[in-house]
Coordinates of C-alpha atoms and ligand atoms in Angstrom, one line a residue:
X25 CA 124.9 88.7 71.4
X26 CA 127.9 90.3 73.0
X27 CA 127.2 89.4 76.7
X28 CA 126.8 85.7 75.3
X29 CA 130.0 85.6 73.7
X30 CA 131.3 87.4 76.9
X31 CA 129.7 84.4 78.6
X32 CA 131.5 81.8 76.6
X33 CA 135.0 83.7 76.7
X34 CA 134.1 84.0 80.4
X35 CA 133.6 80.5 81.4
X36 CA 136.6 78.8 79.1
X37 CA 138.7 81.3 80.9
X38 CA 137.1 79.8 84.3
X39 CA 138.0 76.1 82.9
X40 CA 141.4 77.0 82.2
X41 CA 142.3 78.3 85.7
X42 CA 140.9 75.2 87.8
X43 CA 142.8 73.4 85.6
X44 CA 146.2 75.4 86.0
X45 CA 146.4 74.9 88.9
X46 CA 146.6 78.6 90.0
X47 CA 147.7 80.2 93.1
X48 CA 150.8 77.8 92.6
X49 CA 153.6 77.6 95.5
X50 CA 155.8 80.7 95.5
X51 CA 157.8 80.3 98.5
X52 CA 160.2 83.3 98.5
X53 CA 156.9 85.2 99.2
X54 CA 156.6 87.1 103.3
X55 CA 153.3 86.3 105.1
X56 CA 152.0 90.0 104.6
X57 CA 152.8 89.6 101.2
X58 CA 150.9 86.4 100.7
X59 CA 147.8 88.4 102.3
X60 CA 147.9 91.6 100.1
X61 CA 150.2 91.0 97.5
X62 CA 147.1 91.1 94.8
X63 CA 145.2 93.4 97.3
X64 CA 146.8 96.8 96.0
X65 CA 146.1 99.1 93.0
X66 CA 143.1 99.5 91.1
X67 CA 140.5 97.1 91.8
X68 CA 138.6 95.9 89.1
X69 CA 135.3 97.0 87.6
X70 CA 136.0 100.7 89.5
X71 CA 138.4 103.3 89.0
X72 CA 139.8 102.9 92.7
X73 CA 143.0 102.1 94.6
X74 CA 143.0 100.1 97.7
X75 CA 146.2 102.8 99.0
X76 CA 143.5 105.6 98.7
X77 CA 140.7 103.8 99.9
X78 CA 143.3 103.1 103.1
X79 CA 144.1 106.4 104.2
X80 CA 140.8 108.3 103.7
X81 CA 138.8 105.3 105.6
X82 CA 141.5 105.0 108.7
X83 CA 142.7 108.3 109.3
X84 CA 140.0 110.1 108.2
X85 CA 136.5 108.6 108.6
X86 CA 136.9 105.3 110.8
X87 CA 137.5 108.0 114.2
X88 CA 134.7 110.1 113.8
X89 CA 132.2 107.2 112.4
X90 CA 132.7 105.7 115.8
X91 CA 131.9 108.3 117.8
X92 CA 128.9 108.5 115.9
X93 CA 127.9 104.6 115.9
X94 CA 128.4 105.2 119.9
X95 CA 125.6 107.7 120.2
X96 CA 122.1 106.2 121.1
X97 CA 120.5 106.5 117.9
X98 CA 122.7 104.1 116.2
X99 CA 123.6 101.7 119.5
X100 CA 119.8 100.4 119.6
X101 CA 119.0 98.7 117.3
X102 CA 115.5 96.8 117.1
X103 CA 115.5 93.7 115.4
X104 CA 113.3 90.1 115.7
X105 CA 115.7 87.4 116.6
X106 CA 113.0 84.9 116.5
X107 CA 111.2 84.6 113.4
X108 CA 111.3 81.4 112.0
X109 CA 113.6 80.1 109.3
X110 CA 111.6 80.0 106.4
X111 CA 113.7 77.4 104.3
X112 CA 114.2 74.4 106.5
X113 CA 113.6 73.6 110.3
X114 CA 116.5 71.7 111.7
X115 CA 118.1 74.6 113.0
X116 CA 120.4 73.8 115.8
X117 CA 120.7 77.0 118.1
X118 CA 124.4 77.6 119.3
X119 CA 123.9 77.3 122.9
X120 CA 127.2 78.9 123.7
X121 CA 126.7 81.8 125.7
X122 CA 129.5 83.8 123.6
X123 CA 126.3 83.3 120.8
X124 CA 123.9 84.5 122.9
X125 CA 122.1 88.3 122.6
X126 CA 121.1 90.4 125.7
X127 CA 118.4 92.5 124.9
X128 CA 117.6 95.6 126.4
X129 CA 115.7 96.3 129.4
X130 CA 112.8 98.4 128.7
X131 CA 113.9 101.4 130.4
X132 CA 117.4 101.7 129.0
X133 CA 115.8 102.9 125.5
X134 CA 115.2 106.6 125.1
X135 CA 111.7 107.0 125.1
X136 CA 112.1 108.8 121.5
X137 CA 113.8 105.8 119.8
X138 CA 110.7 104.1 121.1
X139 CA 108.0 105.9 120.1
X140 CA 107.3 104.3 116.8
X141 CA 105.3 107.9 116.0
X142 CA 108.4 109.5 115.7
X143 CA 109.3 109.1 112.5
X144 CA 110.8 112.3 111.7
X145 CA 110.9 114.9 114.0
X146 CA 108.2 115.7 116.8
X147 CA 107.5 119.2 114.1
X148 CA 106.9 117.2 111.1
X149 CA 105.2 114.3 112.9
X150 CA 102.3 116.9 114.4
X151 CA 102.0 117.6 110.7
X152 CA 101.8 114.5 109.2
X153 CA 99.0 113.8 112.2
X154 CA 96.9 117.4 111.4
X155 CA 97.1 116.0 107.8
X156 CA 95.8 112.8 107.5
X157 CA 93.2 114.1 109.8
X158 CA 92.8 116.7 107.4
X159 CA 92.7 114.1 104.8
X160 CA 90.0 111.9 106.6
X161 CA 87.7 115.3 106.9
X162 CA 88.0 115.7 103.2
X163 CA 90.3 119.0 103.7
X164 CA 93.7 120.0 103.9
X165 CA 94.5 122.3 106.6
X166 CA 94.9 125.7 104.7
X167 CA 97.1 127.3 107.4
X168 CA 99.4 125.3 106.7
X169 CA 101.9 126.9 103.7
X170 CA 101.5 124.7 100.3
X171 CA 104.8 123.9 100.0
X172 CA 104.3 121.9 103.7
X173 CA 101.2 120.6 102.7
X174 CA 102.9 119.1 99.8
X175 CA 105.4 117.7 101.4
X176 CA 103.5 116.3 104.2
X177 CA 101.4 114.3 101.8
X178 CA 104.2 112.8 100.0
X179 CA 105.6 112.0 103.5
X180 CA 102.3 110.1 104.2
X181 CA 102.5 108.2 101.3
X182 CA 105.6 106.5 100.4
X183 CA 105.0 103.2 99.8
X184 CA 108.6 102.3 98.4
X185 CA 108.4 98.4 98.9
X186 CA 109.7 97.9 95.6
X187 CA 112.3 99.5 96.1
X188 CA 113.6 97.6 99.1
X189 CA 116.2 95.1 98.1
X190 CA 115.2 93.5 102.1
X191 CA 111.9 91.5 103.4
X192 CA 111.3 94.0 106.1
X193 CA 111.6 92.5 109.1
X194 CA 108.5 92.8 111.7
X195 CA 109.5 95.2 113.7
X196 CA 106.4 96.3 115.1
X197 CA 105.8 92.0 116.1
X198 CA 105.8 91.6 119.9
X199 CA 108.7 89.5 119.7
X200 CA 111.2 92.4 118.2
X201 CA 113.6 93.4 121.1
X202 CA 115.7 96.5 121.2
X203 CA 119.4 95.3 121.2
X204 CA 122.3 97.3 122.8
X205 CA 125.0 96.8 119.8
X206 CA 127.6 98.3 122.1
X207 CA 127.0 95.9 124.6
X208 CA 126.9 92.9 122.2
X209 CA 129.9 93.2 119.6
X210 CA 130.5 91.2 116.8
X211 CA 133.5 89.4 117.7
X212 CA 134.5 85.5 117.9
X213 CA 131.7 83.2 118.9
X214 CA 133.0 79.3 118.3
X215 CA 129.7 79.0 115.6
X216 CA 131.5 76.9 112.9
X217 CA 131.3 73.5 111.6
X218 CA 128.7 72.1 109.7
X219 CA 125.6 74.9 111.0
X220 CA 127.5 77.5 109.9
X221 CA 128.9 76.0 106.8
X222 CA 125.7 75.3 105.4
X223 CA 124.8 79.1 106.0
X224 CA 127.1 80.2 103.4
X225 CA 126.9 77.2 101.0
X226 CA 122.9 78.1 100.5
X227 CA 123.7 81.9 99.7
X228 CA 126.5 81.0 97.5
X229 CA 125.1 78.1 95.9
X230 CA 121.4 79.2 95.9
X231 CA 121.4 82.5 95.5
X232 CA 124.8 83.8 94.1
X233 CA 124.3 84.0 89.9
X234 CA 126.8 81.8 88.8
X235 CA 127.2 80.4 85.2
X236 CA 125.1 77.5 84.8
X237 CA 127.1 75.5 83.2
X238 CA 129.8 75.4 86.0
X239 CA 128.7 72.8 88.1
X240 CA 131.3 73.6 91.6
X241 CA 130.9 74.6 94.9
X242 CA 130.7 78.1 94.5
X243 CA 130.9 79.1 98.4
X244 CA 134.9 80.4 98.6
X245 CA 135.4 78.8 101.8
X246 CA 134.9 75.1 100.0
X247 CA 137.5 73.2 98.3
X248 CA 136.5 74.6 94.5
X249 CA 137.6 78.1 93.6
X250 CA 134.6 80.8 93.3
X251 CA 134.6 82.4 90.5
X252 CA 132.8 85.1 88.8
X253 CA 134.2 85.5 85.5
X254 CA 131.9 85.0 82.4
X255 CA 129.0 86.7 84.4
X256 CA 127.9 90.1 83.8
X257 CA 128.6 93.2 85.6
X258 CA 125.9 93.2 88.0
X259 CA 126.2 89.6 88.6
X260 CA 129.4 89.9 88.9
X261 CA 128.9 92.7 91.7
X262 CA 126.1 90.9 93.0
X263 CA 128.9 87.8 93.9
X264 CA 131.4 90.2 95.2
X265 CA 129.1 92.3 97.2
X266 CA 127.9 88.8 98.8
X267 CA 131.9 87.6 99.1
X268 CA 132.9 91.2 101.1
X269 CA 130.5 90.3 103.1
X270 CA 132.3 87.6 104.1
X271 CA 135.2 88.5 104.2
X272 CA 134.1 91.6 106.3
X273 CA 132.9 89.2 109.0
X274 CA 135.9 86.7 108.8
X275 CA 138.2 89.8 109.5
X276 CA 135.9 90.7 112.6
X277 CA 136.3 86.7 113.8
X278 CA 140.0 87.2 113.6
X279 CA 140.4 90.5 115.1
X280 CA 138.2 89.6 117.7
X281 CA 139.0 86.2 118.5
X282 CA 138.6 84.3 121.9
X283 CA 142.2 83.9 122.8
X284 CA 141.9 83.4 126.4
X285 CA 138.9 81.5 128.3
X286 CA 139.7 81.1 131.5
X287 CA 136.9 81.5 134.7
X288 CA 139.0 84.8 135.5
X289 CA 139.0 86.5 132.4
X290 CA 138.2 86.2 129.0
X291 CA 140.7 88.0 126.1
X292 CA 139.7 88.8 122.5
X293 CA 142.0 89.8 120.2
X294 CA 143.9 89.4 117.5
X295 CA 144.9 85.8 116.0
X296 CA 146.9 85.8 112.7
X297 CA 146.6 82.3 112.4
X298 CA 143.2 82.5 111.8
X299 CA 143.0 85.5 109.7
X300 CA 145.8 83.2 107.7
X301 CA 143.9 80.4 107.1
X302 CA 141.5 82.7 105.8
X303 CA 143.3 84.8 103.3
X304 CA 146.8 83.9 102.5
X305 CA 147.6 83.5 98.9
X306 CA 148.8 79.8 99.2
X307 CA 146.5 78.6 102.0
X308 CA 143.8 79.7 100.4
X309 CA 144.9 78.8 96.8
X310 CA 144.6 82.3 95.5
X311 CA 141.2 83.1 97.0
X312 CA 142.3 84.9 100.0
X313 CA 143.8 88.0 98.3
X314 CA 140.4 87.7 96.0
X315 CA 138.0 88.3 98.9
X316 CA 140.0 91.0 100.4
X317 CA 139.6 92.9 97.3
X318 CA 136.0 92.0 97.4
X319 CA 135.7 93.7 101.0
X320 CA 137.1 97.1 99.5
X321 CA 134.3 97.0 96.5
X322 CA 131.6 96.3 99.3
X323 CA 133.2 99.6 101.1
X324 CA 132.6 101.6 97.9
X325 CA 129.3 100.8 97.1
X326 CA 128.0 101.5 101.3
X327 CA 130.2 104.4 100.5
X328 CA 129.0 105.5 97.5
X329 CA 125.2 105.1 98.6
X330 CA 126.0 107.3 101.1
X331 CA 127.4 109.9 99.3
X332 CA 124.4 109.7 97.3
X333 CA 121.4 110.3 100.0
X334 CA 123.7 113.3 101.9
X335 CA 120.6 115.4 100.4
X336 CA 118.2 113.5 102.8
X337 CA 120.1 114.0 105.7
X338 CA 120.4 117.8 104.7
X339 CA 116.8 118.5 104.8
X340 CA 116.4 120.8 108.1
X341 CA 113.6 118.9 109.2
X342 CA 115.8 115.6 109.5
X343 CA 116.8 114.9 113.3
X344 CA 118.2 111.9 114.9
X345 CA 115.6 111.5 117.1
X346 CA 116.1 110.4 120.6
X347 CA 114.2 113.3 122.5
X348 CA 117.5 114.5 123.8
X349 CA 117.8 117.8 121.7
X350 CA 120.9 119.4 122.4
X351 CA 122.7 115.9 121.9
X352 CA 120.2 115.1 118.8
X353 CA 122.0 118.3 117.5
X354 CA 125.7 117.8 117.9
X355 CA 124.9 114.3 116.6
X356 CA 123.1 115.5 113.3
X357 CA 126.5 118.0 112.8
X358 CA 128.9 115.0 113.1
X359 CA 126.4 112.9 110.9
X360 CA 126.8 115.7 108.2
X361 CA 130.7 116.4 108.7
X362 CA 131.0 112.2 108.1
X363 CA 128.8 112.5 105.0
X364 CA 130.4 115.3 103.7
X365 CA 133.6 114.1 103.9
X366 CA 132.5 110.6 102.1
X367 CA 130.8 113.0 99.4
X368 CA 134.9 114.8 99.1
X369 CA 136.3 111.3 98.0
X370 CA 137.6 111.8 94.7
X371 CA 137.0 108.3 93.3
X372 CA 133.6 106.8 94.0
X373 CA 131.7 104.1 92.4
X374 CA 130.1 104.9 88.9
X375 CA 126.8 103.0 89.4
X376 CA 126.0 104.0 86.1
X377 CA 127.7 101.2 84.6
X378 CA 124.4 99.2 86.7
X379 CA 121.6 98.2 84.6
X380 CA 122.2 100.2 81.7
X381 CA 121.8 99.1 78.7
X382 CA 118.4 98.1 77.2
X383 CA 115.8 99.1 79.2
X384 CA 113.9 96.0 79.6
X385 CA 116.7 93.6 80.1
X386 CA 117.9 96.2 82.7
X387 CA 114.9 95.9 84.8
X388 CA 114.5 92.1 84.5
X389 CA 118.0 92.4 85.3
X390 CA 117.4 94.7 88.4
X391 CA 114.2 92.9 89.8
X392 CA 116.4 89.4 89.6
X393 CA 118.8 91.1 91.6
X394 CA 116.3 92.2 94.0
X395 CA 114.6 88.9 94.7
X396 CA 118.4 87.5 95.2
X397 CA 119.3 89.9 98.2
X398 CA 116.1 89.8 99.7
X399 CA 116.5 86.0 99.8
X400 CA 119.5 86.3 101.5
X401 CA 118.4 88.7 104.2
X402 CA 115.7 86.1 105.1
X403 CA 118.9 83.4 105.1
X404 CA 119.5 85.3 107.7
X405 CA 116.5 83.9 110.2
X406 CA 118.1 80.4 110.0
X407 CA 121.4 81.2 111.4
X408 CA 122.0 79.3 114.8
X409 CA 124.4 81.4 116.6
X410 CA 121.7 84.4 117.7
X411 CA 124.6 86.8 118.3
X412 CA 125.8 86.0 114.4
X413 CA 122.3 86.1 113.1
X414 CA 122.0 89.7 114.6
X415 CA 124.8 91.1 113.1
X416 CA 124.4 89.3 109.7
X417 CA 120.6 90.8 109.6
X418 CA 122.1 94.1 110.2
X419 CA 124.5 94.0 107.6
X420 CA 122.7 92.7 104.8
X421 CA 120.0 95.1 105.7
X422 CA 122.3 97.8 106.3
X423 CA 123.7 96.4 102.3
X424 CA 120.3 96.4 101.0
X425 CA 119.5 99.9 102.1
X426 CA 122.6 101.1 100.4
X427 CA 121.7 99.3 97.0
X428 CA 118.3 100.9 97.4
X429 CA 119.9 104.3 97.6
X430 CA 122.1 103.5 94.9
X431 CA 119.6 102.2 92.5
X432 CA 116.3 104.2 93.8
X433 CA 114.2 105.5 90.9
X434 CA 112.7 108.6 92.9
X435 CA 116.2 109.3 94.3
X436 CA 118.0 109.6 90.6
X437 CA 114.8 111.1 89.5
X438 CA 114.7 113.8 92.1
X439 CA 118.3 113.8 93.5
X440 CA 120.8 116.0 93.3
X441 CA 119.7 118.7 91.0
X442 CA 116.1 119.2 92.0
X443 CA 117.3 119.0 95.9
X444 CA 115.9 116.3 97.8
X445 CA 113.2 114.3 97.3
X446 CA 110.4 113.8 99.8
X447 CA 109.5 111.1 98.3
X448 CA 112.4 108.8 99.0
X449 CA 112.4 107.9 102.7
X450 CA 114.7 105.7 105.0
X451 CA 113.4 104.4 108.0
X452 CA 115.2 104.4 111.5
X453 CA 115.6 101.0 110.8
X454 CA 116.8 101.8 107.8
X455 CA 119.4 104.6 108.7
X456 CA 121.0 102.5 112.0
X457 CA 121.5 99.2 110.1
X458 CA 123.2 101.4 107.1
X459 CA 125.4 103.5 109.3
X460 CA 126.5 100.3 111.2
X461 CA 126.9 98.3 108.6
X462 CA 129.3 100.6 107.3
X463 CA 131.0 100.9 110.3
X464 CA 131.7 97.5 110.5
X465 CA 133.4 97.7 107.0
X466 CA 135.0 100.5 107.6
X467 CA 136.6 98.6 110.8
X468 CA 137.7 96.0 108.8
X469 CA 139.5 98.1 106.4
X470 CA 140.9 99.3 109.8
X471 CA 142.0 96.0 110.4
X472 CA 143.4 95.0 107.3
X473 CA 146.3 97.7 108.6
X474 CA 146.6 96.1 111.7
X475 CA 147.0 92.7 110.6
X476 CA 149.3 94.3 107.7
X477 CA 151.8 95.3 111.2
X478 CA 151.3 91.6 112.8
X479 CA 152.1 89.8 109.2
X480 CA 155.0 91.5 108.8
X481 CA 157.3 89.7 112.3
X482 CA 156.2 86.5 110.9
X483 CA 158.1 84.7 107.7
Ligands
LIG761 C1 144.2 81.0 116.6 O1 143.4 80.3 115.6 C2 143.8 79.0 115.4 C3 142.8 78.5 114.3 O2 142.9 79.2 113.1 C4 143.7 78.1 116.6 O3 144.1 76.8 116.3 C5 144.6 78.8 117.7 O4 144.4 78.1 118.9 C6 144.2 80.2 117.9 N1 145.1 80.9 118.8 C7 144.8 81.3 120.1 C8 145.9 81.9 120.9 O5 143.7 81.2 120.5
LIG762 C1 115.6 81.6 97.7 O1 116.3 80.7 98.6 C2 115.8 79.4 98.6 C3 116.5 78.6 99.6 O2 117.9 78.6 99.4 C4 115.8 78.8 97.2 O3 115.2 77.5 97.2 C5 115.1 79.7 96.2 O4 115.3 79.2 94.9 C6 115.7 81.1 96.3 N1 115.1 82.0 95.4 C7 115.7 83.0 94.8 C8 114.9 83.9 93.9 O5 116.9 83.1 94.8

């Protein structure tokens, strides 16, 4: 009853804005203030500050999460440019070369990022091996202590599908290609128009909840005003997770833009303009500010998630596997400093507040939310601009592992009082695209500063 009234309250209020006329003319305003006037304080729905937020992500973690994301177990990244979109077939591919992806050579790959047996560690993989052998025989290996035999089962046997909130792409398909993310940086391609446009309209339109009876554009970016009042929480988040996104990327675009394209040299680099058109206050009729904010409640959800699954990484047998072992090492200390400074930020993200309530709804709730995100991560196959498809498959992967951290049964079952849970299990896949997809956040927060700087010599 409540949530329906909330509903109604929720969507008048909607009616009345579009009609105001918000985001009205307010001339006296600077260009920086424009940007971030709104974007300061709490943010809603969390008990944060954007000031906080600012100086534990740029002094504090940005630095030492790049070093990490430079190391070889997080610069490959295997992912299938090719698969087919599944939702229409008039893709045309952006035949810039600025869109275009360079795979790997074969030989540039560790040969332990490769070896698709190494899922662990070379230790616990021998294990698993002796045990399902074991298994086959009828027997588990009694030399083994029980503790290790128990855990080596349950390492065997997680079948978490339903926890993923992404359709797992097919890595092991012939046409999955190892990708140098170093070597191929998210940055300005020229992919707009119409291709591009449509991109966004389907995840907005399609798969954002929005109030049904609202019939609008609902994509930001278009002439209506997206709005996300009179849903509930987690729709609510669900549409604010999907607009950071966004916004993320548009910050990326105009921090690494094409300013100079010359046969001699090609420059990226900053381009207010752009980043203007995107998110000033009046240009954007109030939206701008709104999807910055969105960006910081992405960053504390990845960053909440990963305060959450530090217990994983703990577990001694965890490695960064590339078969180097005194750089695995020194890699899995800075992986722990980063995580334990994320778990030392006073003011995460109560997920709690996430389907809660009555039990059933909550799960109908959940599962819709599910089937959502995993849509979206298969949007992601009909994007035309390969180099922009790669980096949005990473993302929302990298997003879906998060929210299946933060809303994992085993994991809130098991995690943090019993210590960690063998049964909850991230992939490679699964720990590269989460890491990176933070780090592109986490740059764009970085950003936001710079752009802060550049705002400020212009009136
Ligand atoms: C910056 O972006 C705008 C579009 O937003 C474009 O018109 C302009 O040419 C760009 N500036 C440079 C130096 O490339
Ligand atoms: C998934 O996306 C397609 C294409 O946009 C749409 O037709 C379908 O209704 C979506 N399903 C869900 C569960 O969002």
């Amino acid at each position: 009853m409540g949530r329906r009234w909330g509903l109604l309250v929720g969507v008048l209020g909607a009616v009345w804005l579009l009609g105001s006329g918000q985001g009205g003319r307010q001339p006296a305003e600077s260009a920086a203030q424009r940007c971030f006037c709104q974007v300061s304080g709490y943010l809603d729905d969390c008990t944060c500050d954007v000031e906080t937020i600012d100086r534990f992500n740029n002094y504090r973690l940005f630095p030492r999460l790049q070093n990490l994301l430079e190391s070889d177990y997080f610069r490959y990244y295997k992912v299938n440019l090719k698969r087919p979109c599944p939702f229409w077939n008039d893709i045309s591919q952006c035949g810039r070369r600025d869109c275009a992806v360079k795979p790997c050579q074969s030989d540039e790959v560790p040969d332990g990022i490769k070896s698709v047996s190494y899922k662990y560690s070379e230790e616990a993989n021998s294990l698993i091996e002796e045990c399902e052998q074991a298994e086959r025989l009828g027997a588990v290996d009694e030399s083994l202590s029980e503790e290790t035999q128990k855990a080596v089962l349950q390492w065997t046997k997680h079948d978490d599908s339903s926890d993923n909130f992404c359709e797992a792409d097919d890595i092991q398909s012939p046409d999955a290609e190892y990708v140098d993310l170093l070597l191929n940086p998210e940055r300005y391609t020229g992919y707009k128009g119409p291709d591009a446009w449509k991109i966004w309209n389907v995840i907005y339109e399609e798969n954002c909840f929005k109030p049904q009876t609202i019939k609008r554009p609902l994509n930001p970016l278009a002439s209506g005003q997206g709005k996300s009042e009179g849903l509930c929480v987690e729709k609510r988040a669900f549409y604010r997770l999907i607009s950071g996104l966004h916004a993320s990327i548009n910050v990326h675009l105009s921090a690494r833009y094409l300013l100079q394209d010359t046969w001699l040299e090609k420059k990226w680099g900053h381009n207010v303009t752009e980043f203007q058109q995107r998110f000033d206050g009046i240009l954007t009729k109030g939206e701008g500010p709104r999807r910055l904010k969105n960006l910081y409640f992405l960053y504390l959800i990845e960053l909440r998630a990963l305060s959450k699954v530090v217990p994983f990484f703990e577990r001694p047998d965890f490695q960064l596997f590339t078969g180097n072992k005194i750089q695995d090492a020194e890699n899995k200390m800075l992986l722990l400093e980063i995580l334990h400074e994320i778990k030392s930020f006073p003011l995460h993200f109560d997920e709690n507040s996430f389907f809660a309530g009555d039990k059933k709804e909550a799960n109908k709730l959940k599962e819709d939310f599910r089937l959502h995100f995993r849509n979206i991560s298969r949007i992601m196959d009909c994007v035309g601009c390969l180099k922009c498809r790669l980096w949005g498959k990473l993302q929302t992967q990298g997003l879906g592992t998060a929210l299946k951290i933060l809303f994992s049964e085993k994991l809130i079952a098991n995690m943090p009082e019993s210590g960690p849970s063998y049964e909850f299990h991230l992939t490679r896949q699964e720990i590269v695209s989460l890491f990176n997809a933070f780090g592109r956040i986490s740059t764009s927060v970085k950003e936001l500063e710079n752009f802060r700087k550049l705002l400020q010599n212009i009136h």
